[in-house]
Short mmCIF file of C-alpha atoms in Angstrom, two decimals:
data_model
loop_
_atom_site.label_atom_id
_atom_site.label_comp_id
_atom_site.label_asym_id
_atom_site.label_seq_id
_atom_site.Cartn_x
_atom_site.Cartn_y
_atom_site.Cartn_z
CA MET A 301 -86.18 18.16 30.42
CA LYS A 302 -88.52 15.40 31.51
CA ILE A 303 -88.15 11.81 30.34
CA THR A 304 -90.96 9.27 30.06
CA LEU A 305 -90.57 5.63 29.08
CA ASP A 306 -92.84 3.09 27.38
CA ALA A 307 -90.95 0.23 29.02
CA ASP A 308 -93.41 -2.45 27.67
CA LYS A 309 -91.90 -1.87 24.28
CA CYS A 310 -88.27 -2.21 25.55
CA CYS A 311 -86.21 -4.86 23.76
CA GLY A 312 -83.38 -4.75 26.28
CA ALA A 313 -80.68 -3.71 23.80
CA GLY A 314 -79.04 -1.57 26.50
CA GLN A 315 -77.87 1.18 24.09
CA CYS A 316 -79.35 3.84 26.35
CA VAL A 317 -77.18 2.66 29.23
CA LEU A 318 -74.05 2.85 27.02
CA VAL A 319 -74.92 6.34 25.93
CA ALA A 320 -76.25 7.82 29.22
CA PRO A 321 -75.35 5.60 32.07
CA GLU A 322 -76.31 8.16 34.73
CA VAL A 323 -79.85 8.36 33.46
CA PHE A 324 -80.67 4.78 32.34
CA ASP A 325 -80.00 1.34 33.71
CA GLN A 326 -81.35 -2.20 32.95
CA ARG A 327 -83.14 -4.70 35.21
CA ASP A 328 -80.85 -7.65 35.97
CA GLU A 329 -83.48 -10.29 35.27
CA ASP A 330 -84.62 -9.29 31.76
CA GLY A 331 -82.61 -6.26 30.70
CA ILE A 332 -85.65 -3.97 30.59
CA VAL A 333 -84.85 -0.27 30.89
CA VAL A 334 -84.96 1.47 34.30
CA LEU A 335 -85.07 5.26 34.55
CA LEU A 336 -82.59 6.53 37.12
CA ASP A 337 -83.29 10.19 36.70
CA ALA A 338 -86.52 11.39 35.04
CA GLU A 339 -85.40 15.02 35.15
CA PRO A 340 -81.66 14.94 34.52
CA PRO A 341 -79.37 17.96 34.77
CA ALA A 342 -78.46 20.01 31.71
CA GLU A 343 -75.12 18.34 31.15
CA GLN A 344 -76.94 15.06 30.50
CA HIS A 345 -79.43 16.48 27.94
CA ASP A 346 -77.38 15.72 24.83
CA ALA A 347 -76.68 12.18 25.92
CA VAL A 348 -80.36 11.61 26.68
CA ARG A 349 -81.47 12.91 23.31
CA GLU A 350 -78.94 10.66 21.69
CA ALA A 351 -80.21 7.70 23.71
CA ALA A 352 -83.82 8.50 22.71
CA ALA A 353 -82.86 8.75 19.06
CA ILE A 354 -80.88 5.55 19.08
CA CYS A 355 -83.25 3.37 21.04
CA PRO A 356 -84.25 0.54 18.65
CA ALA A 357 -87.74 0.23 20.15
CA ALA A 358 -88.71 3.94 20.42
CA VAL A 359 -89.14 3.55 24.12
CA ILE A 360 -87.68 6.86 25.38
CA GLU A 361 -89.57 10.12 25.03
CA VAL A 362 -88.10 13.44 25.87
CA HIS A 363 -90.34 16.36 26.73
CA MET B 916 -85.83 30.70 -6.27
CA THR B 917 -86.79 28.67 -3.21
CA ALA B 918 -84.14 26.99 -1.18
CA ARG B 919 -83.23 23.46 -2.13
CA PRO B 920 -84.16 20.80 0.36
CA ILE B 921 -82.19 17.95 1.92
CA ALA B 922 -84.10 14.82 0.89
CA VAL B 923 -84.16 11.55 2.80
CA VAL B 924 -85.35 8.71 0.68
CA GLY B 925 -86.84 5.99 2.83
CA ALA B 926 -89.10 6.69 5.78
CA SER B 927 -88.31 3.80 8.05
CA ALA B 928 -85.95 3.63 11.01
CA ALA B 929 -82.82 4.87 9.23
CA GLY B 930 -84.63 7.58 7.32
CA LEU B 931 -86.44 8.90 10.32
CA ALA B 932 -83.23 8.85 12.41
CA ALA B 933 -81.52 10.82 9.66
CA ALA B 934 -84.31 13.38 9.45
CA GLU B 935 -84.36 13.85 13.19
CA ALA B 936 -80.55 14.12 13.38
CA LEU B 937 -80.59 16.81 10.60
CA ARG B 938 -82.93 18.92 12.67
CA ARG B 939 -81.10 18.28 16.02
CA SER B 940 -77.83 19.22 14.30
CA GLY B 941 -79.19 22.55 13.16
CA TRP B 942 -80.60 22.08 9.62
CA THR B 943 -83.36 24.69 9.40
CA GLY B 944 -83.81 24.55 5.62
CA PRO B 945 -86.43 22.49 3.79
CA LEU B 946 -86.41 18.77 4.59
CA THR B 947 -88.22 16.19 2.51
CA LEU B 948 -88.83 12.68 3.74
CA ILE B 949 -89.94 10.25 1.03
CA GLY B 950 -91.44 6.80 1.80
CA ASP B 951 -92.91 4.32 -0.61
CA GLU B 952 -95.25 2.85 1.90
CA PRO B 953 -98.42 4.73 2.84
CA HIS B 954 -97.74 4.43 6.61
CA LEU B 955 -96.09 6.87 8.99
CA PRO B 956 -92.56 5.63 9.95
CA TYR B 957 -92.97 2.38 11.88
CA ASP B 958 -90.74 -0.20 13.50
CA ARG B 959 -90.01 -3.51 11.68
CA PRO B 960 -88.61 -5.89 14.33
CA PRO B 961 -92.04 -6.37 15.94
CA LEU B 962 -93.56 -7.43 12.62
CA SER B 963 -92.25 -10.95 13.05
CA LYS B 964 -92.78 -10.93 16.81
CA GLN B 965 -95.52 -8.99 18.66
CA LEU B 966 -97.53 -7.87 15.65
CA LEU B 967 -97.64 -11.31 13.98
CA HIS B 968 -98.59 -12.74 17.36
CA GLY B 969 -101.46 -10.30 17.70
CA ALA B 970 -100.14 -8.96 21.04
CA TRP B 971 -99.56 -5.51 19.41
CA GLU B 972 -101.70 -3.60 16.95
CA PRO B 973 -100.12 -1.53 14.15
CA GLU B 974 -100.43 1.78 16.09
CA ARG B 975 -97.97 0.38 18.61
CA LEU B 976 -95.31 0.14 15.88
CA LEU B 977 -95.34 3.79 14.99
CA LEU B 978 -91.89 5.24 15.69
CA ARG B 979 -93.37 8.72 16.13
CA THR B 980 -96.91 10.07 16.37
CA GLU B 981 -97.98 12.85 14.04
CA GLU B 982 -97.70 15.21 17.02
CA GLN B 983 -94.06 14.10 17.54
CA LEU B 984 -93.32 14.55 13.83
CA ALA B 985 -94.81 18.05 13.63
CA PRO B 986 -91.85 19.87 15.14
CA LEU B 987 -89.56 18.43 12.39
CA ASP B 988 -91.42 20.49 9.83
CA LEU B 989 -91.08 17.83 7.22
CA ASP B 990 -92.25 17.83 3.66
CA LEU B 991 -93.49 14.27 4.13
CA ARG B 992 -94.12 12.34 0.95
CA LEU B 993 -95.67 8.99 1.86
CA GLY B 994 -96.76 6.56 -0.79
CA THR B 995 -94.13 8.03 -2.98
CA ARG B 996 -91.26 6.21 -4.63
CA ALA B 997 -88.04 7.71 -5.90
CA THR B 998 -87.31 6.36 -9.34
CA GLY B 999 -84.00 7.95 -10.18
CA LEU B 1000 -81.16 10.10 -8.87
CA ASP B 1001 -78.75 12.25 -10.82
CA THR B 1002 -75.80 12.50 -8.45
CA ALA B 1003 -74.06 15.30 -10.36
CA THR B 1004 -76.94 17.71 -9.81
CA ARG B 1005 -78.32 15.89 -6.73
CA THR B 1006 -81.69 15.69 -8.40
CA LEU B 1007 -84.23 13.04 -7.49
CA THR B 1008 -86.97 11.82 -9.80
CA LEU B 1009 -90.17 10.79 -8.06
CA ASP B 1010 -92.78 8.32 -9.36
CA GLY B 1011 -95.21 11.02 -10.32
CA GLY B 1012 -92.51 12.43 -12.65
CA GLU B 1013 -91.61 15.32 -10.37
CA ARG B 1014 -87.94 16.24 -10.32
CA LEU B 1015 -86.58 17.41 -6.95
CA ALA B 1016 -83.30 19.31 -6.97
CA CYS B 1017 -81.65 18.93 -3.58
CA VAL B 1018 -78.59 20.29 -1.68
CA GLY B 1019 -78.05 16.72 -0.33
CA VAL B 1020 -79.66 13.36 -0.37
CA ILE B 1021 -79.62 10.57 2.24
CA ILE B 1022 -80.65 7.19 0.82
CA ALA B 1023 -82.28 4.80 3.22
CA THR B 1024 -84.45 2.69 0.98
CA GLY B 1025 -83.71 -0.60 2.82
CA VAL B 1026 -84.28 -3.95 1.28
CA ALA B 1027 -87.08 -5.88 -0.32
CA ALA B 1028 -88.05 -9.46 0.59
CA ARG B 1029 -86.80 -12.03 -1.91
CA THR B 1030 -89.47 -14.20 -3.51
CA LEU B 1031 -89.57 -17.28 -5.66
CA PRO B 1032 -90.67 -17.13 -9.26
CA GLY B 1033 -94.20 -18.37 -9.89
CA THR B 1034 -95.49 -17.74 -6.37
CA GLU B 1035 -96.94 -14.28 -6.97
CA ASP B 1036 -100.43 -15.53 -7.86
CA ILE B 1037 -100.71 -18.38 -5.38
CA ALA B 1038 -102.94 -17.48 -2.45
CA GLY B 1039 -101.39 -18.31 0.90
CA VAL B 1040 -97.78 -17.72 -0.09
CA HIS B 1041 -96.48 -14.75 1.86
CA THR B 1042 -93.31 -12.71 2.44
CA LEU B 1043 -92.68 -10.67 5.64
CA ARG B 1044 -91.00 -7.36 5.28
CA THR B 1045 -93.64 -4.64 5.51
CA LEU B 1046 -96.57 -3.93 7.83
CA ASP B 1047 -99.01 -4.90 5.12
CA ASP B 1048 -97.16 -8.17 4.64
CA ALA B 1049 -97.29 -8.94 8.37
CA LEU B 1050 -101.01 -8.11 8.61
CA ALA B 1051 -101.81 -10.31 5.66
CA LEU B 1052 -99.91 -13.24 7.17
CA ARG B 1053 -101.50 -12.58 10.53
CA ALA B 1054 -104.96 -12.65 8.98
CA ARG B 1055 -104.10 -16.02 7.40
CA LEU B 1056 -102.94 -17.31 10.78
CA THR B 1057 -106.25 -16.43 12.53
CA GLY B 1058 -107.54 -19.35 14.47
CA THR B 1059 -105.42 -22.47 15.02
CA GLY B 1060 -104.32 -25.54 13.25
CA ARG B 1061 -102.95 -24.02 10.01
CA ARG B 1062 -100.26 -25.99 8.29
CA LEU B 1063 -97.56 -23.42 7.86
CA VAL B 1064 -94.38 -24.16 5.92
CA ILE B 1065 -91.62 -21.58 6.38
CA VAL B 1066 -89.12 -21.58 3.61
CA GLY B 1067 -85.76 -20.27 4.96
CA ASN B 1068 -84.45 -20.97 8.45
CA GLY B 1069 -82.62 -17.69 9.08
CA VAL B 1070 -83.52 -15.20 11.79
CA LEU B 1071 -86.82 -14.18 10.23
CA GLY B 1072 -87.95 -17.72 9.58
CA CYS B 1073 -87.00 -18.77 13.11
CA GLU B 1074 -88.88 -15.81 14.73
CA ALA B 1075 -92.00 -16.47 12.65
CA ALA B 1076 -91.81 -20.21 13.49
CA ALA B 1077 -91.73 -19.40 17.16
CA VAL B 1078 -94.82 -17.14 16.92
CA ALA B 1079 -96.81 -19.56 14.79
CA ARG B 1080 -96.20 -22.34 17.30
CA GLU B 1081 -97.29 -20.17 20.11
CA LEU B 1082 -100.49 -19.45 18.12
CA GLY B 1083 -101.00 -23.21 17.80
CA HIS B 1084 -100.26 -23.84 14.16
CA HIS B 1085 -98.38 -26.83 12.67
CA VAL B 1086 -95.03 -25.47 11.59
CA THR B 1087 -92.42 -26.90 9.35
CA LEU B 1088 -89.19 -24.95 8.93
CA VAL B 1089 -87.26 -25.74 5.82
CA GLY B 1090 -83.71 -24.58 5.13
CA VAL B 1091 -81.04 -25.30 2.65
CA GLU B 1092 -78.65 -25.30 5.61
CA PRO B 1093 -79.33 -28.11 8.07
CA THR B 1094 -78.85 -25.84 11.12
CA PRO B 1095 -81.26 -22.84 11.69
CA MET B 1096 -79.61 -19.44 11.78
CA ALA B 1097 -76.25 -21.01 10.96
CA ALA B 1098 -75.16 -18.03 8.85
CA ALA B 1099 -76.04 -15.62 11.66
CA VAL B 1100 -74.78 -17.44 14.75
CA GLY B 1101 -72.77 -20.50 13.61
CA THR B 1102 -73.69 -24.15 13.92
CA GLU B 1103 -73.01 -24.67 17.65
CA VAL B 1104 -75.50 -22.01 18.81
CA GLY B 1105 -77.74 -22.80 15.83
CA GLU B 1106 -78.02 -26.39 17.08
CA LEU B 1107 -79.17 -25.15 20.43
CA LEU B 1108 -81.86 -23.06 18.69
CA ALA B 1109 -82.79 -26.17 16.59
CA GLU B 1110 -83.35 -28.06 19.88
CA GLU B 1111 -85.48 -25.29 21.17
CA HIS B 1112 -87.70 -25.22 18.03
CA ARG B 1113 -88.04 -29.01 18.12
CA ALA B 1114 -88.93 -28.90 21.77
CA HIS B 1115 -91.74 -26.44 20.90
CA GLY B 1116 -92.99 -28.79 18.21
CA VAL B 1117 -91.53 -27.33 14.99
CA THR B 1118 -90.60 -29.83 12.33
CA LEU B 1119 -87.18 -28.98 10.96
CA ARG B 1120 -86.37 -30.03 7.37
CA THR B 1121 -83.35 -29.65 5.20
CA GLY B 1122 -83.71 -29.18 1.47
CA ALA B 1123 -84.09 -26.95 -1.51
CA VAL B 1124 -87.60 -25.95 -2.68
CA ASP B 1125 -88.48 -27.28 -6.05
CA GLY B 1126 -91.94 -25.82 -6.44
CA PHE B 1127 -95.43 -25.38 -4.95
CA GLU B 1128 -98.66 -27.34 -5.33
CA ALA B 1129 -101.86 -25.34 -5.37
CA ASP B 1130 -105.60 -25.79 -6.06
CA GLU B 1131 -108.34 -23.16 -6.62
CA HIS B 1132 -108.14 -22.08 -2.99
CA GLY B 1133 -104.44 -21.53 -2.96
CA VAL B 1134 -101.29 -23.29 -1.92
CA THR B 1135 -101.56 -26.95 -0.83
CA GLY B 1136 -97.93 -28.02 -0.59
CA VAL B 1137 -94.28 -27.30 -0.92
CA ARG B 1138 -92.18 -29.65 -3.13
CA LEU B 1139 -88.66 -30.30 -1.98
CA ALA B 1140 -86.00 -31.17 -4.60
CA ASP B 1141 -85.14 -34.57 -3.21
CA SER B 1142 -87.37 -35.31 -0.16
CA GLY B 1143 -90.96 -35.19 -1.26
CA LEU B 1144 -93.91 -32.92 -0.60
CA LEU B 1145 -94.73 -30.89 2.54
CA PRO B 1146 -98.44 -30.32 2.83
CA ALA B 1147 -99.22 -26.66 3.55
CA ASP B 1148 -102.13 -24.19 3.50
CA THR B 1149 -99.87 -21.30 4.28
CA VAL B 1150 -96.28 -20.64 3.17
CA LEU B 1151 -93.89 -17.95 4.36
CA LEU B 1152 -90.91 -17.22 2.15
CA ALA B 1153 -88.20 -16.02 4.46
CA ILE B 1154 -85.28 -16.45 2.06
CA GLY B 1155 -83.50 -13.16 2.60
CA SER B 1156 -83.73 -9.82 0.96
CA THR B 1157 -82.45 -7.68 -1.88
CA PRO B 1158 -81.15 -4.13 -1.32
CA ALA B 1159 -83.55 -1.57 -2.79
CA VAL B 1160 -81.03 -0.03 -5.28
CA GLY B 1161 -82.66 -0.72 -8.63
CA TRP B 1162 -83.73 2.92 -8.89
CA LEU B 1163 -80.11 4.04 -8.57
CA ALA B 1164 -78.70 1.74 -11.26
CA GLY B 1165 -78.85 4.40 -13.96
CA ASP B 1166 -76.08 6.48 -12.42
CA PRO B 1167 -72.58 5.33 -13.27
CA ALA B 1168 -71.13 7.19 -10.33
CA LEU B 1169 -72.71 4.72 -7.91
CA ASP B 1170 -71.71 1.14 -7.19
CA THR B 1171 -74.89 -0.77 -6.48
CA SER B 1172 -73.51 -4.29 -6.72
CA ASP B 1173 -74.58 -5.24 -3.14
CA GLY B 1174 -76.39 -2.35 -1.63
CA LEU B 1175 -75.10 1.20 -2.22
CA ARG B 1176 -71.34 1.32 -1.78
CA CYS B 1177 -70.20 4.12 0.54
CA ASP B 1178 -66.94 5.34 2.05
CA ALA B 1179 -66.21 5.36 5.77
CA TYR B 1180 -68.29 8.51 6.12
CA CYS B 1181 -71.33 6.84 4.58
CA ALA B 1182 -70.93 8.96 1.43
CA ALA B 1183 -71.69 7.36 -1.96
CA ALA B 1184 -70.87 10.50 -3.93
CA PRO B 1185 -70.52 14.21 -3.14
CA GLY B 1186 -73.62 15.26 -1.24
CA ILE B 1187 -75.08 11.75 -1.44
CA TYR B 1188 -75.10 9.59 1.66
CA ALA B 1189 -76.68 6.26 2.62
CA ALA B 1190 -77.80 4.57 5.82
CA GLY B 1191 -79.43 1.42 7.08
CA ASP B 1192 -79.97 -1.90 5.38
CA VAL B 1193 -79.21 -0.50 1.97
CA ALA B 1194 -75.79 0.95 2.77
CA ARG B 1195 -72.58 -0.96 2.21
CA TRP B 1196 -69.94 1.17 3.80
CA GLU B 1197 -66.24 0.88 4.51
CA HIS B 1198 -66.14 0.02 8.21
CA PRO B 1199 -62.95 1.89 9.40
CA VAL B 1200 -62.22 -0.55 12.23
CA HIS B 1201 -62.83 -3.75 10.26
CA GLY B 1202 -61.21 -2.35 7.16
CA ARG B 1203 -63.69 -3.72 4.68
CA PRO B 1204 -67.10 -2.84 3.29
CA LEU B 1205 -69.94 -4.13 5.44
CA ARG B 1206 -73.78 -4.01 5.13
CA PHE B 1207 -76.06 -4.89 8.03
CA GLU B 1208 -79.79 -5.47 8.10
CA HIS B 1209 -79.97 -4.68 11.80
CA ARG B 1210 -82.29 -2.36 13.55
CA MET B 1211 -79.62 -0.69 15.66
CA ASN B 1212 -77.48 0.04 12.67
CA ALA B 1213 -80.36 1.69 10.91
CA ALA B 1214 -80.65 4.40 13.65
CA GLU B 1215 -76.98 4.86 14.26
CA GLN B 1216 -76.08 5.08 10.57
CA GLY B 1217 -79.01 7.38 9.82
CA MET B 1218 -77.70 9.74 12.44
CA ALA B 1219 -74.08 9.48 11.23
CA ALA B 1220 -75.02 10.02 7.61
CA ALA B 1221 -77.02 13.13 8.56
CA ARG B 1222 -74.20 14.66 10.57
CA ASN B 1223 -71.66 13.92 7.87
CA LEU B 1224 -73.83 15.42 5.20
CA LEU B 1225 -74.28 18.61 7.22
CA ALA B 1226 -70.48 18.77 7.81
CA GLU B 1227 -69.87 18.41 4.08
CA LEU B 1228 -72.32 21.16 3.39
CA GLY B 1229 -70.48 23.35 5.87
CA GLU B 1230 -73.52 23.60 8.13
CA SER B 1231 -72.12 22.06 11.28
CA GLY B 1232 -69.26 20.06 12.72
CA GLU B 1233 -66.64 17.83 11.16
CA ARG B 1234 -67.20 14.67 9.20
CA LYS B 1235 -66.54 11.52 11.29
CA GLU B 1236 -65.97 7.96 10.16
CA PHE B 1237 -68.85 5.69 11.00
CA ALA B 1238 -67.39 2.99 13.27
CA PRO B 1239 -70.17 1.28 15.24
CA VAL B 1240 -70.06 -1.90 17.26
CA PRO B 1241 -72.73 -3.82 15.34
CA TYR B 1242 -75.58 -5.22 17.43
CA PHE B 1243 -78.59 -7.42 16.76
CA TRP B 1244 -81.12 -9.30 18.81
CA SER B 1245 -83.67 -11.95 18.17
CA ASP B 1246 -86.57 -13.14 20.36
CA GLN B 1247 -87.68 -16.78 20.06
CA TYR B 1248 -89.96 -18.27 22.64
CA ALA B 1249 -88.49 -17.18 25.95
CA LEU B 1250 -85.05 -16.77 24.50
CA LYS B 1251 -83.45 -13.38 23.87
CA ILE B 1252 -80.43 -13.76 21.60
CA GLN B 1253 -78.08 -10.75 21.60
CA ALA B 1254 -74.95 -10.30 19.56
CA TYR B 1255 -72.30 -7.65 19.19
CA GLY B 1256 -69.67 -7.28 16.51
CA ILE B 1257 -69.26 -9.52 13.46
CA LEU B 1258 -70.34 -13.14 13.67
CA THR B 1259 -70.89 -14.07 10.03
CA GLY B 1260 -68.04 -15.66 8.18
CA ALA B 1261 -66.28 -16.66 11.42
CA ASP B 1262 -63.64 -19.33 11.00
CA ARG B 1263 -63.62 -19.89 14.80
CA VAL B 1264 -66.41 -20.09 17.20
CA GLU B 1265 -66.22 -21.07 20.81
CA ALA B 1266 -69.11 -21.31 23.25
CA ALA B 1267 -67.36 -20.33 26.48
CA LEU B 1268 -70.57 -20.97 28.32
CA LEU B 1269 -73.20 -23.40 27.09
CA ASP B 1270 -75.73 -24.27 29.73
CA LYS B 1271 -78.46 -25.97 27.83
CA GLU B 1272 -80.67 -26.60 30.81
CA GLU B 1273 -80.71 -22.99 31.89
CA ARG B 1274 -80.60 -21.73 28.33
CA ARG B 1275 -77.51 -19.63 28.99
CA VAL B 1276 -74.92 -19.07 26.34
CA ALA B 1277 -71.86 -16.91 25.79
CA ALA B 1278 -69.94 -17.47 22.59
CA LEU B 1279 -66.95 -15.80 20.99
CA TYR B 1280 -66.57 -15.54 17.16
CA GLY B 1281 -63.46 -14.74 15.17
CA SER B 1282 -61.67 -14.91 11.90
CA GLY B 1283 -58.02 -14.51 10.81
CA GLY B 1284 -56.80 -14.86 14.40
CA LEU B 1285 -58.90 -11.89 15.62
CA ALA B 1286 -62.00 -12.08 17.88
CA THR B 1287 -64.70 -10.10 16.19
CA GLY B 1288 -68.01 -10.96 17.77
CA VAL B 1289 -69.81 -12.18 20.92
CA LEU B 1290 -73.23 -13.71 21.42
CA ALA B 1291 -75.22 -13.95 24.67
CA ILE B 1292 -78.40 -15.75 25.62
CA GLY B 1293 -79.88 -15.55 29.10
CA LEU B 1294 -77.16 -13.39 30.64
CA PRO B 1295 -77.70 -10.35 32.79
CA PRO B 1296 -77.32 -7.06 31.01
CA ARG B 1297 -74.20 -5.94 32.92
CA GLN B 1298 -72.47 -9.07 31.77
CA VAL B 1299 -73.65 -8.61 28.24
CA ARG B 1300 -72.18 -5.08 28.23
CA THR B 1301 -68.86 -6.51 29.45
CA LEU B 1302 -68.82 -8.99 26.68
CA ARG B 1303 -69.44 -6.17 24.20
CA ALA B 1304 -66.41 -4.37 25.52
CA VAL B 1305 -64.24 -7.43 24.78
CA ILE B 1306 -64.78 -7.17 21.07
CA ALA B 1307 -65.60 -3.46 20.67
CA ALA B 1308 -62.41 -3.37 18.62
CA PRO B 1309 -61.07 -6.63 17.03
CA LEU B 1310 -58.57 -8.21 19.43
CA PRO B 1311 -56.24 -11.18 18.99
CA TRP B 1312 -58.16 -14.35 19.92
CA GLU B 1313 -55.64 -15.26 22.57
CA GLU B 1314 -56.26 -11.91 24.32
CA ALA B 1315 -60.01 -11.91 23.86
CA HIS B 1316 -60.74 -15.40 25.01
CA PRO B 1317 -59.45 -15.06 28.66
CA ARG B 1318 -61.17 -11.67 28.89
CA LEU B 1319 -64.42 -13.31 27.86
CA LEU B 1320 -63.97 -16.00 30.51
CA ALA B 1321 -63.13 -13.38 33.11
CA ALA B 1322 -66.24 -11.44 32.21
CA LEU B 1323 -68.35 -14.55 32.80
CA GLY B 1324 -66.80 -14.83 36.23
#
């Protein structure tokens, strides 16, 4: 799995961090998404897919 | 006989989330996605923000590209409206007259913008719900110096006012309620937003609209019931919305009195589920039926409805009650307003932090002795997540309030 972000679209909702805190974080100053692990291990894949599906700005793409 | 499909009616955020969740959860049968707009699924929150502003073009709003949709193997019916549903046989009627017998149906038809009678034929009077609506209003706001009157001072009216000011137009925001966004965030936070709008040059007015003045070029003014005439060359009606349930009214098995009534599993009838703005479901934690017109709820509920439908059909998993912590955000000028839980109808609101200079706010909302919601402006994300945890389940106000203060450090 490889994750890419279109962070310019991020609205800072932070739902990805709630769902997959080991893969996503938010910048302190504006809440914009930060990718901690672009190629996370298999045990994270379900959570990452959930985060991508739930993101209210369609920022997260999973390849 | 060919296999019956699962049909998702409504091709916006909730419908798309449902379709994707059906595939992710293992549905390999036929899957029909029906949308009444001609566009591929797109995102609505930017309509009153980046798109109206002109910062983003419509392509930027697409939730998925055609290449991303291809693996879903959808029978995608765009520009198609469902006109009826027979719940007993799970059969949809489409606007071309086609009847589509399904194994299950997920209804995600959303809401339609409310209008005022007599405005349909007046040029320059707009609503803002769809991409086409937003593009029409944006075209009207080309250049600067338009006189825009926004009728309705809720979230949508406030967001549009902020954008129109940034574009250099004269903006008057009229509400029946004196405080903008009072229903969504209460009067204390609403007053802070009022100050922000005034500081950016928006004229705030209170009053009911009595009618419109127009000449051969279109609208020229908005008449208020008891405070005169507001000159206008452009009007935005932002007076709320109506759940798109008219097409379901013929089936006595369904309660469509305010959206489509569903149980805690988002089921409206056997094999019939609903999600997003249209769904009024029994929230298991709050113990009452709730309906949210929030972007986050659309995706979460679309996924939940899809999984519960598959569980009912014996395809995968167990049905689970849908028990989200509601979330919404609004962007106005440089302010990002974020809220978790339930804020509307609160009988108690306390701004634990209200730093007007720095535009920082943390507020707690409650009713019946329970804290049910939090709102944050200008706080770092870690703190916002801590506030969310305070009200993730309703807590006695006396317990929640100190936890909120502790979270603010």
